[in-house]
């Protein structure tokens, strides 16, 4: 077993071009599904919200429980990124409701890919360009 934990900060992935500052994130859909227990919290089967870039989009529901959102939030940035096919972040899609008595689950599904540029998303002053949300084309 290799226990080498060193990392090469300059290493690029095989599909990236060092002259291009773009990267890809998955769009996500987070939908309420029913597990084995009764649904007792304030989320209904079929309720969902979308994740596009850094934005949470609630196009279908007027409200979504704060604790449910807090439960899935730590997983969303990882789910947006490409992961190995054997990684649990790829294979495990359902997150349990934080109430141990509730059967609600939150299914995170990758729905598409969106290209971003580092210069449009970074906070680093030397690398900063026009933020992507100020561009006319928000795809």
Coordinates of N, CA and C in Angstrom, one line a residue:
X1 N 0.8 -1.2 0.0 CA 0.0 0.0 0.0 C 0.9 1.2 0.0
X2 N 0.6 2.2 -0.9 CA 1.4 3.4 -1.0 C 0.8 4.4 0.0
X3 N 1.6 4.9 1.0 CA 1.1 5.8 1.9 C 1.7 7.2 1.6
X4 N 2.1 7.4 0.4 CA 2.7 8.7 0.0 C 1.5 9.7 0.0
X5 N 1.6 10.8 0.8 CA 0.5 11.8 0.8 C 0.9 13.1 0.2
X6 N 2.1 13.1 -0.5 CA 2.5 14.3 -1.1 C 1.7 14.6 -2.4
X7 N 1.5 15.8 -2.7 CA 0.7 16.2 -3.8 C 1.6 17.2 -4.7
X8 N 1.4 17.1 -6.0 CA 2.0 17.9 -6.9 C 1.0 19.0 -7.3
X9 N 1.2 20.2 -6.7 CA 0.3 21.3 -7.0 C 0.2 21.7 -8.4
X10 N 1.3 21.5 -9.2 CA 1.3 21.9 -10.6 C 0.7 20.8 -11.5
X11 N 0.4 19.7 -11.0 CA -0.1 18.6 -11.8 C -1.5 18.9 -12.4
X12 N -1.7 18.8 -13.7 CA -3.0 19.0 -14.3 C -3.6 17.7 -14.6
X13 N -4.9 17.7 -14.7 CA -5.6 16.5 -15.1 C -5.4 16.2 -16.6
X14 N -5.6 15.0 -17.0 CA -5.3 14.6 -18.4 C -6.1 15.4 -19.4
X15 N -7.3 15.8 -19.0 CA -8.2 16.5 -20.0 C -8.2 18.0 -19.8
X16 N -7.3 18.6 -19.0 CA -7.2 20.0 -18.9 C -6.1 20.6 -19.7
X17 N -6.3 21.8 -20.2 CA -5.3 22.5 -21.0 C -4.7 23.6 -20.1
X18 N -3.4 23.7 -19.9 CA -2.9 24.7 -19.0 C -3.1 26.1 -19.5
X19 N -3.3 26.3 -20.8 CA -3.5 27.6 -21.3 C -5.0 28.1 -21.1
X20 N -5.9 27.2 -20.8 CA -7.3 27.5 -20.6 C -7.6 27.5 -19.1
X21 N -8.3 28.6 -18.6 CA -8.6 28.6 -17.2 C -10.0 28.1 -16.9
X22 N -10.6 27.3 -17.8 CA -11.9 26.8 -17.6 C -12.0 25.6 -16.8
X23 N -13.1 25.3 -16.1 CA -13.3 24.1 -15.4 C -14.8 23.8 -15.5
X24 N -15.2 22.5 -15.2 CA -16.6 22.1 -15.4 C -17.1 21.7 -14.0
X25 N -18.4 22.1 -13.8 CA -19.1 21.7 -12.6 C -20.4 21.1 -13.1
X26 N -20.9 20.1 -12.4 CA -22.2 19.5 -12.7 C -23.3 20.4 -12.1
X27 N -24.4 20.5 -12.9 CA -25.6 21.0 -12.3 C -26.2 19.9 -11.5
X28 N -26.9 20.2 -10.4 CA -27.5 19.2 -9.6 C -29.0 19.4 -9.4
X29 N -29.7 18.3 -9.1 CA -31.1 18.4 -8.6 C -31.1 17.7 -7.3
X30 N -31.7 18.3 -6.3 CA -31.8 17.7 -5.0 C -33.3 17.5 -4.7
X31 N -33.8 16.3 -4.7 CA -35.2 16.0 -4.6 C -35.5 15.1 -3.4
X32 N -36.6 15.4 -2.8 CA -37.1 14.7 -1.6 C -37.7 13.3 -2.1
X33 N -37.2 12.3 -1.6 CA -37.7 10.9 -1.8 C -38.1 10.3 -0.5
X34 N -38.9 9.3 -0.5 CA -39.3 8.6 0.7 C -38.5 7.4 1.0
X35 N -38.1 7.3 2.3 CA -37.3 6.1 2.7 C -38.2 5.1 3.4
X36 N -37.7 4.4 4.3 CA -38.5 3.3 5.0 C -39.4 3.8 6.1
X37 N -39.1 4.9 6.7 CA -39.9 5.4 7.8 C -41.0 6.4 7.3
X38 N -42.0 6.7 8.1 CA -43.0 7.8 7.7 C -42.3 9.1 7.6
X39 N -42.9 9.9 6.7 CA -42.4 11.3 6.5 C -43.0 12.2 7.6
X40 N -42.2 12.8 8.4 CA -42.8 13.6 9.5 C -42.3 15.0 9.5
X41 N -41.4 15.3 8.7 CA -40.9 16.7 8.6 C -41.5 17.5 7.5
X42 N -41.2 18.8 7.4 CA -41.9 19.7 6.5 C -41.3 19.7 5.1
X43 N -41.1 18.5 4.5 CA -40.7 18.4 3.1 C -41.6 17.2 2.5
X44 N -42.0 17.4 1.3 CA -42.9 16.5 0.6 C -42.1 15.8 -0.5
X45 N -42.5 14.5 -0.7 CA -41.9 13.7 -1.8 C -42.1 14.5 -3.1
X46 N -41.1 14.7 -3.8 CA -41.1 15.4 -5.1 C -40.6 16.8 -5.0
X47 N -40.6 17.4 -3.8 CA -40.1 18.8 -3.7 C -38.6 18.7 -4.1
X48 N -38.1 19.8 -4.7 CA -36.7 19.8 -5.1 C -36.2 21.2 -5.2
X49 N -34.9 21.3 -5.3 CA -34.2 22.5 -5.7 C -33.1 22.1 -6.6
X50 N -32.6 23.1 -7.4 CA -31.5 22.9 -8.3 C -30.3 23.6 -7.8
X51 N -29.1 23.1 -8.3 CA -27.8 23.8 -8.0 C -27.2 24.0 -9.3
X52 N -26.9 25.3 -9.6 CA -26.2 25.7 -10.8 C -25.1 26.6 -10.4
X53 N -23.8 26.1 -10.6 CA -22.7 26.9 -10.1 C -22.8 27.0 -8.6
X54 N -22.8 28.3 -8.1 CA -22.9 28.5 -6.7 C -24.3 28.8 -6.3
X55 N -25.3 28.7 -7.2 CA -26.6 29.2 -6.9 C -27.6 28.0 -6.5
X56 N -28.4 28.2 -5.5 CA -29.5 27.3 -5.2 C -30.7 27.9 -5.8
X57 N -31.5 27.1 -6.6 CA -32.6 27.6 -7.3 C -33.8 26.8 -6.9
X58 N -34.8 27.6 -6.3 CA -36.0 27.0 -5.8 C -37.2 27.4 -6.7
X59 N -37.2 26.7 -7.9 CA -38.2 27.1 -8.9 C -39.6 26.4 -8.7
X60 N -39.6 25.3 -7.9 CA -40.9 24.6 -7.7 C -41.6 24.8 -6.4
X61 N -40.8 25.1 -5.4 CA -41.4 25.3 -4.0 C -41.2 26.7 -3.5
X62 N -42.1 27.1 -2.7 CA -42.0 28.4 -2.0 C -41.1 28.4 -0.8
X63 N -41.0 27.2 -0.2 CA -40.1 27.0 0.9 C -39.5 25.7 0.9
X64 N -38.4 25.5 1.6 CA -37.7 24.3 1.8 C -37.1 24.3 3.2
X65 N -37.2 23.3 4.0 CA -36.8 23.3 5.3 C -35.3 23.6 5.5
X66 N -35.0 24.6 6.4 CA -33.6 25.0 6.6 C -32.7 23.9 7.0
X67 N -33.2 23.0 7.9 CA -32.4 21.9 8.3 C -32.1 20.9 7.2
X68 N -33.0 20.7 6.3 CA -32.8 19.8 5.2 C -31.7 20.4 4.3
X69 N -31.8 21.7 4.0 CA -30.8 22.3 3.2 C -29.4 22.2 3.9
X70 N -29.4 22.5 5.2 CA -28.1 22.4 6.0 C -27.5 21.0 5.9
X71 N -28.4 20.0 5.8 CA -27.9 18.6 5.8 C -27.2 18.3 4.5
X72 N -27.7 18.8 3.3 CA -27.1 18.4 2.1 C -26.0 19.4 1.6
X73 N -26.0 20.6 2.2 CA -25.1 21.6 1.7 C -23.6 21.2 1.7
X74 N -23.1 20.5 2.7 CA -21.7 20.1 2.6 C -21.3 19.1 1.5
X75 N -22.3 18.4 1.0 CA -22.1 17.4 -0.1 C -22.1 18.1 -1.5
X76 N -22.8 19.2 -1.6 CA -23.1 19.8 -3.0 C -21.8 20.1 -3.7
X77 N -20.8 20.9 -3.2 CA -19.6 21.2 -3.9 C -18.9 19.9 -4.4
X78 N -18.9 18.9 -3.6 CA -18.2 17.6 -4.0 C -19.0 16.9 -5.1
X79 N -20.3 16.9 -5.0 CA -21.1 16.3 -6.0 C -21.1 17.1 -7.4
X80 N -20.7 18.3 -7.3 CA -20.6 19.1 -8.6 C -19.3 18.8 -9.3
X81 N -18.4 18.1 -8.7 CA -17.1 17.9 -9.3 C -17.0 16.4 -9.8
X82 N -16.2 16.2 -10.8 CA -15.9 14.9 -11.3 C -15.2 14.1 -10.2
X83 N -15.8 12.9 -10.0 CA -15.2 12.0 -9.0 C -15.0 10.6 -9.7
X84 N -14.1 9.8 -9.1 CA -13.9 8.4 -9.6 C -15.1 7.6 -9.6
X85 N -15.3 6.7 -10.5 CA -16.5 5.9 -10.5 C -16.7 5.0 -9.3
X86 N -15.6 4.7 -8.6 CA -15.6 3.9 -7.4 C -15.7 4.7 -6.1
X87 N -15.7 6.0 -6.2 CA -15.8 6.9 -5.0 C -17.2 6.9 -4.5
X88 N -17.4 6.8 -3.2 CA -18.8 6.8 -2.7 C -19.5 8.1 -3.0
X89 N -18.7 9.2 -3.3 CA -19.4 10.5 -3.6 C -20.1 10.3 -5.0
X90 N -19.6 9.4 -5.8 CA -20.2 9.1 -7.1 C -21.4 8.2 -7.0
X91 N -21.3 7.2 -6.2 CA -22.3 6.1 -6.1 C -23.4 6.3 -5.1
X92 N -23.2 7.0 -4.1 CA -24.2 7.2 -3.0 C -24.9 8.5 -3.3
X93 N -26.2 8.4 -3.6 CA -27.0 9.6 -4.0 C -27.9 10.1 -3.0
X94 N -28.3 9.3 -2.0 CA -29.3 9.7 -1.0 C -28.7 10.2 0.3
X95 N -29.2 11.3 0.8 CA -28.8 11.8 2.2 C -30.0 11.8 3.0
X96 N -29.9 11.2 4.2 CA -31.0 11.1 5.1 C -31.4 12.4 5.8
X97 N -32.7 12.6 6.0 CA -33.2 13.7 6.8 C -32.5 13.8 8.1
X98 N -32.1 15.0 8.7 CA -31.4 15.0 9.9 C -32.3 14.5 11.1
X99 N -33.6 14.4 11.0 CA -34.4 13.9 12.0 C -34.4 12.4 12.0
X100 N -33.9 11.7 13.0 CA -33.8 10.2 12.9 C -35.1 9.5 12.8
X101 N -36.2 10.2 13.1 CA -37.5 9.5 13.0 C -38.2 9.8 11.7
X102 N -37.6 10.5 10.8 CA -38.2 10.9 9.5 C -37.7 10.0 8.4
X103 N -38.6 9.6 7.5 CA -38.2 8.7 6.4 C -37.7 9.5 5.2
X104 N -37.7 10.8 5.3 CA -37.3 11.6 4.2 C -35.8 11.4 3.8
X105 N -35.6 11.4 2.5 CA -34.2 11.4 2.0 C -34.1 12.4 0.9
X106 N -32.9 12.9 0.7 CA -32.7 13.9 -0.3 C -31.7 13.3 -1.4
X107 N -32.3 13.1 -2.5 CA -31.5 12.5 -3.6 C -30.8 13.5 -4.5
X108 N -29.5 13.4 -4.6 CA -28.7 14.4 -5.3 C -28.4 13.8 -6.7
X109 N -28.9 14.4 -7.8 CA -28.7 13.8 -9.1 C -27.9 14.8 -9.9
X110 N -26.9 14.4 -10.6 CA -26.2 15.2 -11.6 C -27.0 15.3 -12.9
X111 N -27.3 16.6 -13.3 CA -28.2 16.8 -14.4 C -27.6 17.3 -15.7
X112 N -26.4 17.8 -15.6 CA -25.8 18.4 -16.7 C -24.4 19.0 -16.3
X113 N -23.7 19.5 -17.3 CA -22.4 20.1 -17.0 C -22.4 21.6 -17.4
X114 N -21.7 22.4 -16.7 CA -21.6 23.8 -16.9 C -20.1 24.2 -16.9
X115 N -19.7 25.0 -17.8 CA -18.3 25.5 -17.9 C -18.1 26.8 -17.2
X116 N -17.1 26.9 -16.3 CA -16.8 28.2 -15.7 C -15.3 28.5 -16.0
X117 N -15.0 29.8 -15.8 CA -13.6 30.2 -15.9 C -13.1 30.6 -14.5
X118 N -11.9 30.2 -14.2 CA -11.2 30.5 -13.0 C -11.2 32.0 -12.8
X119 N -10.9 32.8 -13.8 CA -10.8 34.2 -13.7 C -12.1 34.9 -13.4
X120 N -13.2 34.2 -13.7 CA -14.6 34.8 -13.4 C -15.1 34.3 -12.1
X121 N -14.4 33.4 -11.4 CA -15.0 32.9 -10.1 C -14.0 33.1 -8.9
X122 N -12.8 33.4 -9.2 CA -11.8 33.5 -8.1 C -11.9 34.8 -7.3
X123 N -11.5 34.7 -6.0 CA -11.4 35.9 -5.2 C -10.0 36.4 -5.2
X124 N -9.1 35.7 -5.8 CA -7.7 36.1 -5.8 C -7.5 37.4 -6.6
X125 N -7.1 38.5 -6.1 CA -7.0 39.7 -6.8 C -6.2 39.6 -8.1
X126 N -5.1 38.9 -8.1 CA -4.2 38.9 -9.2 C -4.8 38.1 -10.4
X127 N -5.7 37.2 -10.1 CA -6.3 36.4 -11.1 C -7.8 36.8 -11.5
X128 N -8.3 37.8 -10.8 CA -9.7 38.1 -11.0 C -10.0 38.8 -12.3
X129 N -11.1 38.4 -12.9 CA -11.6 39.1 -14.1 C -13.1 39.5 -13.8
X130 N -13.9 39.7 -14.8 CA -15.3 40.0 -14.6 C -16.0 38.8 -14.1
X131 N -16.8 38.9 -13.0 CA -17.5 37.7 -12.4 C -18.5 37.2 -13.5
X132 N -18.7 35.9 -13.5 CA -19.5 35.3 -14.5 C -21.0 35.8 -14.4
X133 N -21.4 36.2 -13.2 CA -22.8 36.6 -13.1 C -23.0 38.0 -13.6
X134 N -21.9 38.7 -14.0 CA -22.0 40.0 -14.7 C -22.0 39.9 -16.2
X135 N -21.7 38.7 -16.7 CA -21.7 38.4 -18.2 C -23.1 38.3 -18.7
X136 N -23.3 38.6 -20.0 CA -24.6 38.5 -20.6 C -25.0 37.0 -20.7
X137 N -24.0 36.2 -21.1 CA -24.3 34.7 -21.3 C -24.0 34.0 -20.0
X138 N -25.1 33.6 -19.2 CA -24.9 33.0 -17.9 C -25.0 31.4 -18.0
X139 N -24.6 30.9 -19.1 CA -24.6 29.4 -19.2 C -23.4 28.8 -18.7

